[in-house]
Amino acid sequence: MRFMMLMIPKGYESAAPGAMPEAEAVAAMMKYNEALKDAGVLITLEGLHPPSMGARVSFPGGKPVVTDGPFAESKEVLGGYWMIDVASRDAAIEWAKRCPAGPNETIEIRQVQEMSDFPADVQEAAAGFEEMQGGSRS
């Protein structure tokens, strides 16, 4: 089962453009990332720049509207993510518990929807989706 572990660092919603983590925190996180890799569960991982460098596209009335960051109304934003492949939700939670996160950080765990989760008509409507994923799935 594939799971996303979403890192939600409190305060990141108002971080200045170009804000970077401390080298010590990155070193600790790299050890954790190596453990995920060595266990054979890591699919991919990425860190994200602060929302002050991003943009949002919303669709009020069906038309796209672009809003540049930061997003003052946001209470939680993503700082990065891991995609892992483990046997169960409990296994994903165990991996999240091992993360060297700080007291201002939360990891949200979400299971990835697999094509087999959908009814036949939705699978038919999504024909070709798995090929679009570029072979990232096993």
mmCIF file of N, CA and C in Angstrom:
data_model
loop_
_atom_site.group_PDB
_atom_site.id
_atom_site.type_symbol
_atom_site.label_atom_id
_atom_site.label_comp_id
_atom_site.label_asym_id
_atom_site.label_seq_id
_atom_site.Cartn_x
_atom_site.Cartn_y
_atom_site.Cartn_z
ATOM 1 N N MET A 1 0.845 -1.175 0.000
ATOM 2 C CA MET A 1 0.000 0.000 0.000
ATOM 3 C C MET A 1 0.888 1.235 0.000
ATOM 4 N N ARG A 2 0.506 2.194 -0.836
ATOM 5 C CA ARG A 2 1.278 3.426 -0.879
ATOM 6 C C ARG A 2 0.639 4.473 0.035
ATOM 7 N N PHE A 3 1.497 5.174 0.739
ATOM 8 C CA PHE A 3 1.053 6.238 1.636
ATOM 9 C C PHE A 3 1.893 7.480 1.409
ATOM 10 N N MET A 4 1.237 8.637 1.513
ATOM 11 C CA MET A 4 1.949 9.914 1.552
ATOM 12 C C MET A 4 2.080 10.290 3.013
ATOM 13 N N MET A 5 3.261 10.688 3.394
ATOM 14 C CA MET A 5 3.477 11.275 4.715
ATOM 15 C C MET A 5 3.745 12.749 4.449
ATOM 16 N N LEU A 6 2.805 13.579 4.856
ATOM 17 C CA LEU A 6 2.852 15.011 4.547
ATOM 18 C C LEU A 6 3.374 15.781 5.755
ATOM 19 N N MET A 7 4.480 16.467 5.581
ATOM 20 C CA MET A 7 5.073 17.248 6.668
ATOM 21 C C MET A 7 4.398 18.607 6.734
ATOM 22 N N ILE A 8 3.825 18.925 7.903
ATOM 23 C CA ILE A 8 3.127 20.195 8.112
ATOM 24 C C ILE A 8 3.863 20.951 9.221
ATOM 25 N N PRO A 9 4.782 21.855 8.856
ATOM 26 C CA PRO A 9 5.511 22.606 9.872
ATOM 27 C C PRO A 9 4.759 23.873 10.270
ATOM 28 N N LYS A 10 4.395 23.976 11.541
ATOM 29 C CA LYS A 10 3.680 25.168 12.027
ATOM 30 C C LYS A 10 4.581 26.384 11.838
ATOM 31 N N GLY A 11 4.019 27.457 11.361
ATOM 32 C CA GLY A 11 4.769 28.684 11.124
ATOM 33 C C GLY A 11 5.268 28.817 9.691
ATOM 34 N N TYR A 12 5.275 27.703 8.948
ATOM 35 C CA TYR A 12 5.775 27.749 7.570
ATOM 36 C C TYR A 12 4.849 28.554 6.670
ATOM 37 N N GLU A 13 3.591 28.694 7.066
ATOM 38 C CA GLU A 13 2.637 29.444 6.249
ATOM 39 C C GLU A 13 3.052 30.913 6.115
ATOM 40 N N SER A 14 3.854 31.424 7.056
ATOM 41 C CA SER A 14 4.268 32.827 6.981
ATOM 42 C C SER A 14 5.779 32.964 6.777
ATOM 43 N N ALA A 15 6.452 31.874 6.413
ATOM 44 C CA ALA A 15 7.906 31.921 6.200
ATOM 45 C C ALA A 15 8.250 32.814 5.013
ATOM 46 N N ALA A 16 9.347 33.544 5.151
ATOM 47 C CA ALA A 16 9.800 34.451 4.087
ATOM 48 C C ALA A 16 10.281 33.652 2.878
ATOM 49 N N PRO A 17 10.205 34.241 1.700
ATOM 50 C CA PRO A 17 10.762 33.561 0.518
ATOM 51 C C PRO A 17 12.218 33.172 0.756
ATOM 52 N N GLY A 18 12.562 31.980 0.356
ATOM 53 C CA GLY A 18 13.926 31.508 0.504
ATOM 54 C C GLY A 18 14.272 30.958 1.876
ATOM 55 N N ALA A 19 13.305 30.914 2.802
ATOM 56 C CA ALA A 19 13.575 30.365 4.137
ATOM 57 C C ALA A 19 14.076 28.928 4.001
ATOM 58 N N MET A 20 15.111 28.591 4.760
ATOM 59 C CA MET A 20 15.726 27.270 4.679
ATOM 60 C C MET A 20 15.828 26.648 6.074
ATOM 61 N N PRO A 21 15.777 25.324 6.147
ATOM 62 C CA PRO A 21 15.944 24.664 7.443
ATOM 63 C C PRO A 21 17.411 24.717 7.871
ATOM 64 N N GLU A 22 17.639 24.505 9.159
ATOM 65 C CA GLU A 22 18.994 24.461 9.696
ATOM 66 C C GLU A 22 19.696 23.191 9.216
ATOM 67 N N ALA A 23 21.001 23.281 8.985
ATOM 68 C CA ALA A 23 21.783 22.140 8.506
ATOM 69 C C ALA A 23 21.681 20.952 9.457
ATOM 70 N N GLU A 24 21.637 21.202 10.754
ATOM 71 C CA GLU A 24 21.535 20.117 11.741
ATOM 72 C C GLU A 24 20.222 19.351 11.571
ATOM 73 N N ALA A 25 19.134 20.068 11.335
ATOM 74 C CA ALA A 25 17.832 19.421 11.129
ATOM 75 C C ALA A 25 17.835 18.616 9.833
ATOM 76 N N VAL A 26 18.475 19.143 8.819
ATOM 77 C CA VAL A 26 18.555 18.431 7.536
ATOM 78 C C VAL A 26 19.379 17.159 7.696
ATOM 79 N N ALA A 27 20.477 17.240 8.448
ATOM 80 C CA ALA A 27 21.313 16.051 8.666
ATOM 81 C C ALA A 27 20.526 14.957 9.383
ATOM 82 N N ALA A 28 19.753 15.336 10.397
ATOM 83 C CA ALA A 28 18.933 14.348 11.116
ATOM 84 C C ALA A 28 17.884 13.751 10.187
ATOM 85 N N MET A 29 17.290 14.589 9.351
ATOM 86 C CA MET A 29 16.260 14.104 8.424
ATOM 87 C C MET A 29 16.874 13.178 7.383
ATOM 88 N N MET A 30 18.108 13.453 6.977
ATOM 89 C CA MET A 30 18.773 12.581 5.992
ATOM 90 C C MET A 30 18.999 11.176 6.555
ATOM 91 N N LYS A 31 19.304 11.079 7.840
ATOM 92 C CA LYS A 31 19.458 9.756 8.460
ATOM 93 C C LYS A 31 18.124 9.003 8.407
ATOM 94 N N TYR A 32 17.052 9.706 8.684
ATOM 95 C CA TYR A 32 15.709 9.112 8.610
ATOM 96 C C TYR A 32 15.402 8.686 7.174
ATOM 97 N N ASN A 33 15.713 9.554 6.205
ATOM 98 C CA ASN A 33 15.465 9.219 4.802
ATOM 99 C C ASN A 33 16.266 7.986 4.390
ATOM 100 N N GLU A 34 17.507 7.890 4.876
ATOM 101 C CA GLU A 34 18.336 6.711 4.584
ATOM 102 C C GLU A 34 17.712 5.449 5.171
ATOM 103 N N ALA A 35 17.146 5.554 6.358
ATOM 104 C CA ALA A 35 16.498 4.392 6.981
ATOM 105 C C ALA A 35 15.297 3.936 6.146
ATOM 106 N N LEU A 36 14.521 4.897 5.631
ATOM 107 C CA LEU A 36 13.397 4.562 4.755
ATOM 108 C C LEU A 36 13.893 3.856 3.494
ATOM 109 N N LYS A 37 14.963 4.394 2.927
ATOM 110 C CA LYS A 37 15.532 3.823 1.698
ATOM 111 C C LYS A 37 16.094 2.433 1.968
ATOM 112 N N ASP A 38 16.855 2.297 3.047
ATOM 113 C CA ASP A 38 17.473 1.003 3.367
ATOM 114 C C ASP A 38 16.427 -0.075 3.654
ATOM 115 N N ALA A 39 15.285 0.334 4.170
ATOM 116 C CA ALA A 39 14.202 -0.616 4.450
ATOM 117 C C ALA A 39 13.429 -0.989 3.183
ATOM 118 N N GLY A 40 13.714 -0.276 2.090
ATOM 119 C CA GLY A 40 13.048 -0.575 0.828
ATOM 120 C C GLY A 40 11.621 -0.062 0.739
ATOM 121 N N VAL A 41 11.255 0.910 1.574
ATOM 122 C CA VAL A 41 9.880 1.425 1.562
ATOM 123 C C VAL A 41 9.764 2.795 0.905
ATOM 124 N N LEU A 42 10.875 3.489 0.708
ATOM 125 C CA LEU A 42 10.832 4.840 0.154
ATOM 126 C C LEU A 42 10.620 4.807 -1.352
ATOM 127 N N ILE A 43 9.593 5.500 -1.824
ATOM 128 C CA ILE A 43 9.341 5.640 -3.260
ATOM 129 C C ILE A 43 9.914 6.970 -3.749
ATOM 130 N N THR A 44 9.566 8.050 -3.063
ATOM 131 C CA THR A 44 10.091 9.373 -3.408
ATOM 132 C C THR A 44 9.896 10.305 -2.228
ATOM 133 N N LEU A 45 10.560 11.434 -2.268
ATOM 134 C CA LEU A 45 10.437 12.452 -1.238
ATOM 135 C C LEU A 45 10.840 13.784 -1.823
ATOM 136 N N GLU A 46 10.274 14.846 -1.304
ATOM 137 C CA GLU A 46 10.616 16.200 -1.748
ATOM 138 C C GLU A 46 10.339 17.174 -0.615
ATOM 139 N N GLY A 47 11.111 18.244 -0.582
ATOM 140 C CA GLY A 47 10.828 19.374 0.285
ATOM 141 C C GLY A 47 10.251 20.495 -0.571
ATOM 142 N N LEU A 48 9.453 21.340 0.042
ATOM 143 C CA LEU A 48 8.787 22.417 -0.704
ATOM 144 C C LEU A 48 9.229 23.785 -0.199
ATOM 145 N N HIS A 49 9.370 24.731 -1.113
ATOM 146 C CA HIS A 49 9.641 26.110 -0.738
ATOM 147 C C HIS A 49 8.426 26.652 0.016
ATOM 148 N N PRO A 50 8.606 27.740 0.775
ATOM 149 C CA PRO A 50 7.483 28.291 1.531
ATOM 150 C C PRO A 50 6.369 28.803 0.607
ATOM 151 N N PRO A 51 5.162 28.880 1.143
ATOM 152 C CA PRO A 51 4.033 29.368 0.345
ATOM 153 C C PRO A 51 4.238 30.786 -0.179
ATOM 154 N N SER A 52 5.096 31.568 0.464
ATOM 155 C CA SER A 52 5.353 32.939 -0.012
ATOM 156 C C SER A 52 5.963 32.942 -1.408
ATOM 157 N N MET A 53 6.474 31.797 -1.845
ATOM 158 C CA MET A 53 7.043 31.682 -3.193
ATOM 159 C C MET A 53 6.088 30.970 -4.150
ATOM 160 N N GLY A 54 4.908 30.601 -3.650
ATOM 161 C CA GLY A 54 3.973 29.829 -4.454
ATOM 162 C C GLY A 54 2.823 30.659 -4.988
ATOM 163 N N ALA A 55 1.904 29.981 -5.575
ATOM 164 C CA ALA A 55 0.681 30.585 -6.086
ATOM 165 C C ALA A 55 -0.440 29.569 -5.966
ATOM 166 N N ARG A 56 -1.635 30.058 -5.894
ATOM 167 C CA ARG A 56 -2.816 29.190 -5.888
ATOM 168 C C ARG A 56 -3.705 29.575 -7.047
ATOM 169 N N VAL A 57 -4.285 28.575 -7.639
ATOM 170 C CA VAL A 57 -5.247 28.796 -8.717
ATOM 171 C C VAL A 57 -6.578 28.261 -8.223
ATOM 172 N N SER A 58 -7.534 29.134 -8.080
ATOM 173 C CA SER A 58 -8.878 28.727 -7.669
ATOM 174 C C SER A 58 -9.830 28.963 -8.837
ATOM 175 N N PHE A 59 -11.044 28.479 -8.702
ATOM 176 C CA PHE A 59 -11.983 28.500 -9.823
ATOM 177 C C PHE A 59 -13.361 29.009 -9.411
ATOM 178 N N PRO A 60 -13.416 30.219 -8.842
ATOM 179 C CA PRO A 60 -14.741 30.745 -8.482
ATOM 180 C C PRO A 60 -15.553 31.002 -9.754
ATOM 181 N N GLY A 61 -16.745 30.506 -9.783
ATOM 182 C CA GLY A 61 -17.573 30.685 -10.970
ATOM 183 C C GLY A 61 -17.061 29.912 -12.173
ATOM 184 N N GLY A 62 -16.150 28.956 -11.936
ATOM 185 C CA GLY A 62 -15.655 28.127 -13.025
ATOM 186 C C GLY A 62 -14.499 28.714 -13.803
ATOM 187 N N LYS A 63 -14.009 29.902 -13.422
ATOM 188 C CA LYS A 63 -12.886 30.523 -14.143
ATOM 189 C C LYS A 63 -11.671 30.588 -13.227
ATOM 190 N N PRO A 64 -10.472 30.340 -13.775
ATOM 191 C CA PRO A 64 -9.274 30.343 -12.936
ATOM 192 C C PRO A 64 -8.895 31.749 -12.455
ATOM 193 N N VAL A 65 -8.561 31.804 -11.163
ATOM 194 C CA VAL A 65 -8.069 33.035 -10.550
ATOM 195 C C VAL A 65 -6.772 32.688 -9.829
ATOM 196 N N VAL A 66 -5.706 33.427 -10.140
ATOM 197 C CA VAL A 66 -4.391 33.158 -9.558
ATOM 198 C C VAL A 66 -4.144 34.110 -8.392
ATOM 199 N N THR A 67 -3.728 33.521 -7.260
ATOM 200 C CA THR A 67 -3.379 34.302 -6.076
ATOM 201 C C THR A 67 -1.942 33.959 -5.712
ATOM 202 N N ASP A 68 -1.082 34.965 -5.629
ATOM 203 C CA ASP A 68 0.296 34.737 -5.229
ATOM 204 C C ASP A 68 0.383 34.581 -3.716
ATOM 205 N N GLY A 69 1.328 33.736 -3.262
ATOM 206 C CA GLY A 69 1.553 33.538 -1.845
ATOM 207 C C GLY A 69 2.232 34.742 -1.228
ATOM 208 N N PRO A 70 2.283 34.838 0.085
ATOM 209 C CA PRO A 70 1.763 33.874 1.049
ATOM 210 C C PRO A 70 0.240 33.929 1.132
ATOM 211 N N PHE A 71 -0.325 32.945 1.760
ATOM 212 C CA PHE A 71 -1.771 32.805 1.840
ATOM 213 C C PHE A 71 -2.189 33.014 3.288
ATOM 214 N N ALA A 72 -2.548 34.245 3.602
ATOM 215 C CA ALA A 72 -2.811 34.639 4.988
ATOM 216 C C ALA A 72 -3.888 33.798 5.653
ATOM 217 N N GLU A 73 -4.818 33.292 4.875
ATOM 218 C CA GLU A 73 -5.919 32.519 5.454
ATOM 219 C C GLU A 73 -5.518 31.093 5.823
ATOM 220 N N SER A 74 -4.355 30.641 5.383
ATOM 221 C CA SER A 74 -3.931 29.257 5.634
ATOM 222 C C SER A 74 -3.473 29.082 7.074
ATOM 223 N N LYS A 75 -3.953 28.016 7.680
ATOM 224 C CA LYS A 75 -3.520 27.692 9.035
ATOM 225 C C LYS A 75 -2.466 26.601 9.012
ATOM 226 N N GLU A 76 -2.471 25.774 7.961
ATOM 227 C CA GLU A 76 -1.502 24.698 7.812
ATOM 228 C C GLU A 76 -1.070 24.636 6.349
ATOM 229 N N VAL A 77 0.219 24.446 6.136
ATOM 230 C CA VAL A 77 0.734 24.289 4.781
ATOM 231 C C VAL A 77 1.727 23.135 4.762
ATOM 232 N N LEU A 78 1.979 22.617 3.594
ATOM 233 C CA LEU A 78 2.937 21.522 3.446
ATOM 234 C C LEU A 78 4.354 22.061 3.350
ATOM 235 N N GLY A 79 5.257 21.347 4.009
ATOM 236 C CA GLY A 79 6.667 21.675 3.904
ATOM 237 C C GLY A 79 7.411 20.653 3.066
ATOM 238 N N GLY A 80 6.788 19.506 2.851
ATOM 239 C CA GLY A 80 7.404 18.445 2.072
ATOM 240 C C GLY A 80 6.618 17.165 2.241
ATOM 241 N N TYR A 81 7.105 16.118 1.612
ATOM 242 C CA TYR A 81 6.392 14.849 1.690
ATOM 243 C C TYR A 81 7.319 13.676 1.403
ATOM 244 N N TRP A 82 6.874 12.516 1.837
ATOM 245 C CA TRP A 82 7.478 11.244 1.481
ATOM 246 C C TRP A 82 6.373 10.380 0.902
ATOM 247 N N MET A 83 6.675 9.600 -0.088
ATOM 248 C CA MET A 83 5.766 8.552 -0.572
ATOM 249 C C MET A 83 6.445 7.238 -0.212
ATOM 250 N N ILE A 84 5.726 6.409 0.536
ATOM 251 C CA ILE A 84 6.297 5.133 0.960
ATOM 252 C C ILE A 84 5.358 4.003 0.560
ATOM 253 N N ASP A 85 5.910 2.816 0.487
ATOM 254 C CA ASP A 85 5.137 1.615 0.163
ATOM 255 C C ASP A 85 5.333 0.638 1.318
ATOM 256 N N VAL A 86 4.289 0.468 2.110
ATOM 257 C CA VAL A 86 4.350 -0.400 3.284
ATOM 258 C C VAL A 86 3.116 -1.297 3.314
ATOM 259 N N ALA A 87 3.096 -2.250 4.217
ATOM 260 C CA ALA A 87 2.034 -3.248 4.255
ATOM 261 C C ALA A 87 0.714 -2.741 4.817
ATOM 262 N N SER A 88 0.749 -1.659 5.602
ATOM 263 C CA SER A 88 -0.485 -1.242 6.270
ATOM 264 C C SER A 88 -0.398 0.215 6.727
ATOM 265 N N ARG A 89 -1.540 0.752 7.115
ATOM 266 C CA ARG A 89 -1.600 2.096 7.699
ATOM 267 C C ARG A 89 -0.783 2.136 8.982
ATOM 268 N N ASP A 90 -0.876 1.078 9.771
ATOM 269 C CA ASP A 90 -0.100 1.022 11.020
ATOM 270 C C ASP A 90 1.396 1.100 10.742
ATOM 271 N N ALA A 91 1.853 0.430 9.683
ATOM 272 C CA ALA A 91 3.276 0.491 9.330
ATOM 273 C C ALA A 91 3.667 1.914 8.930
ATOM 274 N N ALA A 92 2.793 2.591 8.205
ATOM 275 C CA ALA A 92 3.072 3.986 7.825
ATOM 276 C C ALA A 92 3.152 4.862 9.072
ATOM 277 N N ILE A 93 2.254 4.640 9.997
ATOM 278 C CA ILE A 93 2.272 5.417 11.251
ATOM 279 C C ILE A 93 3.568 5.153 12.016
ATOM 280 N N GLU A 94 4.006 3.903 12.042
ATOM 281 C CA GLU A 94 5.260 3.588 12.736
ATOM 282 C C GLU A 94 6.440 4.321 12.111
ATOM 283 N N TRP A 95 6.469 4.394 10.769
ATOM 284 C CA TRP A 95 7.541 5.142 10.113
ATOM 285 C C TRP A 95 7.445 6.624 10.456
ATOM 286 N N ALA A 96 6.252 7.179 10.465
ATOM 287 C CA ALA A 96 6.089 8.600 10.792
ATOM 288 C C ALA A 96 6.561 8.881 12.217
ATOM 289 N N LYS A 97 6.308 7.961 13.124
ATOM 290 C CA LYS A 97 6.710 8.146 14.522
ATOM 291 C C LYS A 97 8.236 8.184 14.672
ATOM 292 N N ARG A 98 8.949 7.583 13.730
ATOM 293 C CA ARG A 98 10.418 7.563 13.786
ATOM 294 C C ARG A 98 11.059 8.837 13.233
ATOM 295 N N CYS A 99 10.273 9.700 12.605
ATOM 296 C CA CYS A 99 10.798 10.912 11.985
ATOM 297 C C CYS A 99 11.383 11.851 13.057
ATOM 298 N N PRO A 100 12.549 12.435 12.786
ATOM 299 C CA PRO A 100 13.133 13.376 13.747
ATOM 300 C C PRO A 100 12.509 14.771 13.635
ATOM 301 N N ALA A 101 11.211 14.835 13.671
ATOM 302 C CA ALA A 101 10.489 16.098 13.527
ATOM 303 C C ALA A 101 10.606 16.921 14.802
ATOM 304 N N GLY A 102 10.459 18.231 14.639
ATOM 305 C CA GLY A 102 10.486 19.134 15.770
ATOM 306 C C GLY A 102 9.104 19.288 16.387
ATOM 307 N N PRO A 103 9.035 19.960 17.532
ATOM 308 C CA PRO A 103 7.748 20.114 18.231
ATOM 309 C C PRO A 103 6.723 20.946 17.461
ATOM 310 N N ASN A 104 7.161 21.689 16.457
ATOM 311 C CA ASN A 104 6.222 22.492 15.662
ATOM 312 C C ASN A 104 5.784 21.778 14.383
ATOM 313 N N GLU A 105 6.152 20.495 14.264
ATOM 314 C CA GLU A 105 5.857 19.793 13.020
ATOM 315 C C GLU A 105 4.874 18.647 13.242
ATOM 316 N N THR A 106 4.038 18.429 12.251
ATOM 317 C CA THR A 106 3.052 17.350 12.257
ATOM 318 C C THR A 106 3.195 16.589 10.950
ATOM 319 N N ILE A 107 3.030 15.282 11.017
ATOM 320 C CA ILE A 107 3.021 14.480 9.796
ATOM 321 C C ILE A 107 1.617 13.906 9.627
ATOM 322 N N GLU A 108 1.008 14.234 8.508
ATOM 323 C CA GLU A 108 -0.298 13.666 8.156
ATOM 324 C C GLU A 108 -0.055 12.486 7.234
ATOM 325 N N ILE A 109 -0.722 11.382 7.494
ATOM 326 C CA ILE A 109 -0.551 10.166 6.695
ATOM 327 C C ILE A 109 -1.822 9.933 5.899
ATOM 328 N N ARG A 110 -1.655 9.799 4.584
ATOM 329 C CA ARG A 110 -2.809 9.571 3.707
ATOM 330 C C ARG A 110 -2.495 8.431 2.757
ATOM 331 N N GLN A 111 -3.415 7.481 2.666
ATOM 332 C CA GLN A 111 -3.235 6.368 1.733
ATOM 333 C C GLN A 111 -3.519 6.840 0.320
ATOM 334 N N VAL A 112 -2.709 6.404 -0.615
ATOM 335 C CA VAL A 112 -2.885 6.745 -2.023
ATOM 336 C C VAL A 112 -4.028 5.897 -2.590
ATOM 337 N N GLN A 113 -4.896 6.524 -3.344
ATOM 338 C CA GLN A 113 -5.962 5.775 -3.998
ATOM 339 C C GLN A 113 -5.374 4.971 -5.148
ATOM 340 N N GLU A 114 -5.648 3.695 -5.124
ATOM 341 C CA GLU A 114 -5.218 2.814 -6.210
ATOM 342 C C GLU A 114 -6.377 2.657 -7.190
ATOM 343 N N MET A 115 -6.067 2.381 -8.428
ATOM 344 C CA MET A 115 -7.121 2.235 -9.432
ATOM 345 C C MET A 115 -8.118 1.159 -9.017
ATOM 346 N N SER A 116 -7.637 0.117 -8.365
ATOM 347 C CA SER A 116 -8.524 -0.965 -7.941
ATOM 348 C C SER A 116 -9.507 -0.534 -6.854
ATOM 349 N N ASP A 117 -9.291 0.632 -6.245
ATOM 350 C CA ASP A 117 -10.219 1.145 -5.233
ATOM 351 C C ASP A 117 -11.511 1.668 -5.860
ATOM 352 N N PHE A 118 -11.484 1.974 -7.152
ATOM 353 C CA PHE A 118 -12.606 2.628 -7.816
ATOM 354 C C PHE A 118 -13.538 1.621 -8.472
ATOM 355 N N PRO A 119 -14.814 1.991 -8.610
ATOM 356 C CA PRO A 119 -15.744 1.120 -9.330
ATOM 357 C C PRO A 119 -15.390 1.070 -10.817
ATOM 358 N N ALA A 120 -15.946 0.078 -11.510
ATOM 359 C CA ALA A 120 -15.596 -0.179 -12.903
ATOM 360 C C ALA A 120 -15.778 1.044 -13.799
ATOM 361 N N ASP A 121 -16.875 1.813 -13.609
ATOM 362 C CA ASP A 121 -17.112 2.963 -14.490
ATOM 363 C C ASP A 121 -16.057 4.054 -14.301
ATOM 364 N N VAL A 122 -15.573 4.207 -13.081
ATOM 365 C CA VAL A 122 -14.525 5.206 -12.832
ATOM 366 C C VAL A 122 -13.200 4.710 -13.413
ATOM 367 N N GLN A 123 -12.929 3.411 -13.259
ATOM 368 C CA GLN A 123 -11.704 2.858 -13.848
ATOM 369 C C GLN A 123 -11.704 3.061 -15.364
ATOM 370 N N GLU A 124 -12.887 2.859 -15.992
ATOM 371 C CA GLU A 124 -12.988 3.042 -17.431
ATOM 372 C C GLU A 124 -12.755 4.502 -17.804
ATOM 373 N N ALA A 125 -13.327 5.430 -17.015
ATOM 374 C CA ALA A 125 -13.144 6.859 -17.286
ATOM 375 C C ALA A 125 -11.687 7.282 -17.117
ATOM 376 N N ALA A 126 -10.948 6.566 -16.280
ATOM 377 C CA ALA A 126 -9.534 6.895 -16.009
ATOM 378 C C ALA A 126 -8.585 6.036 -16.825
ATOM 379 N N ALA A 127 -9.074 5.434 -17.892
ATOM 380 C CA ALA A 127 -8.212 4.589 -18.726
ATOM 381 C C ALA A 127 -6.974 5.370 -19.150
ATOM 382 N N GLY A 128 -5.809 4.780 -18.990
ATOM 383 C CA GLY A 128 -4.556 5.422 -19.350
ATOM 384 C C GLY A 128 -3.880 6.153 -18.197
ATOM 385 N N PHE A 129 -4.564 6.270 -17.072
ATOM 386 C CA PHE A 129 -4.007 6.994 -15.921
ATOM 387 C C PHE A 129 -2.697 6.386 -15.439
ATOM 388 N N GLU A 130 -2.681 5.071 -15.294
ATOM 389 C CA GLU A 130 -1.474 4.428 -14.766
ATOM 390 C C GLU A 130 -0.290 4.600 -15.722
ATOM 391 N N GLU A 131 -0.543 4.627 -17.014
ATOM 392 C CA GLU A 131 0.536 4.851 -17.973
ATOM 393 C C GLU A 131 1.073 6.281 -17.838
ATOM 394 N N MET A 132 0.187 7.238 -17.467
ATOM 395 C CA MET A 132 0.614 8.623 -17.276
ATOM 396 C C MET A 132 1.550 8.767 -16.083
ATOM 397 N N GLN A 133 1.486 7.826 -15.175
ATOM 398 C CA GLN A 133 2.322 7.908 -13.983
ATOM 399 C C GLN A 133 3.775 7.563 -14.288
ATOM 400 N N GLY A 134 4.069 7.250 -15.521
ATOM 401 C CA GLY A 134 5.444 7.074 -15.957
ATOM 402 C C GLY A 134 6.192 5.933 -15.326
ATOM 403 N N GLY A 135 5.503 4.872 -15.034
ATOM 404 C CA GLY A 135 6.189 3.710 -14.495
ATOM 405 C C GLY A 135 6.639 3.888 -13.069
ATOM 406 N N SER A 136 6.080 4.882 -12.353
ATOM 407 C CA SER A 136 6.470 5.104 -10.966
ATOM 408 C C SER A 136 5.855 4.081 -10.027
ATOM 409 N N ARG A 137 4.949 3.276 -10.530
ATOM 410 C CA ARG A 137 4.297 2.277 -9.691
ATOM 411 C C ARG A 137 4.895 0.915 -9.951
ATOM 412 N N SER A 138 4.848 0.115 -8.934
ATOM 413 C CA SER A 138 5.375 -1.240 -9.086
ATOM 414 C C SER A 138 4.315 -2.156 -9.630
#
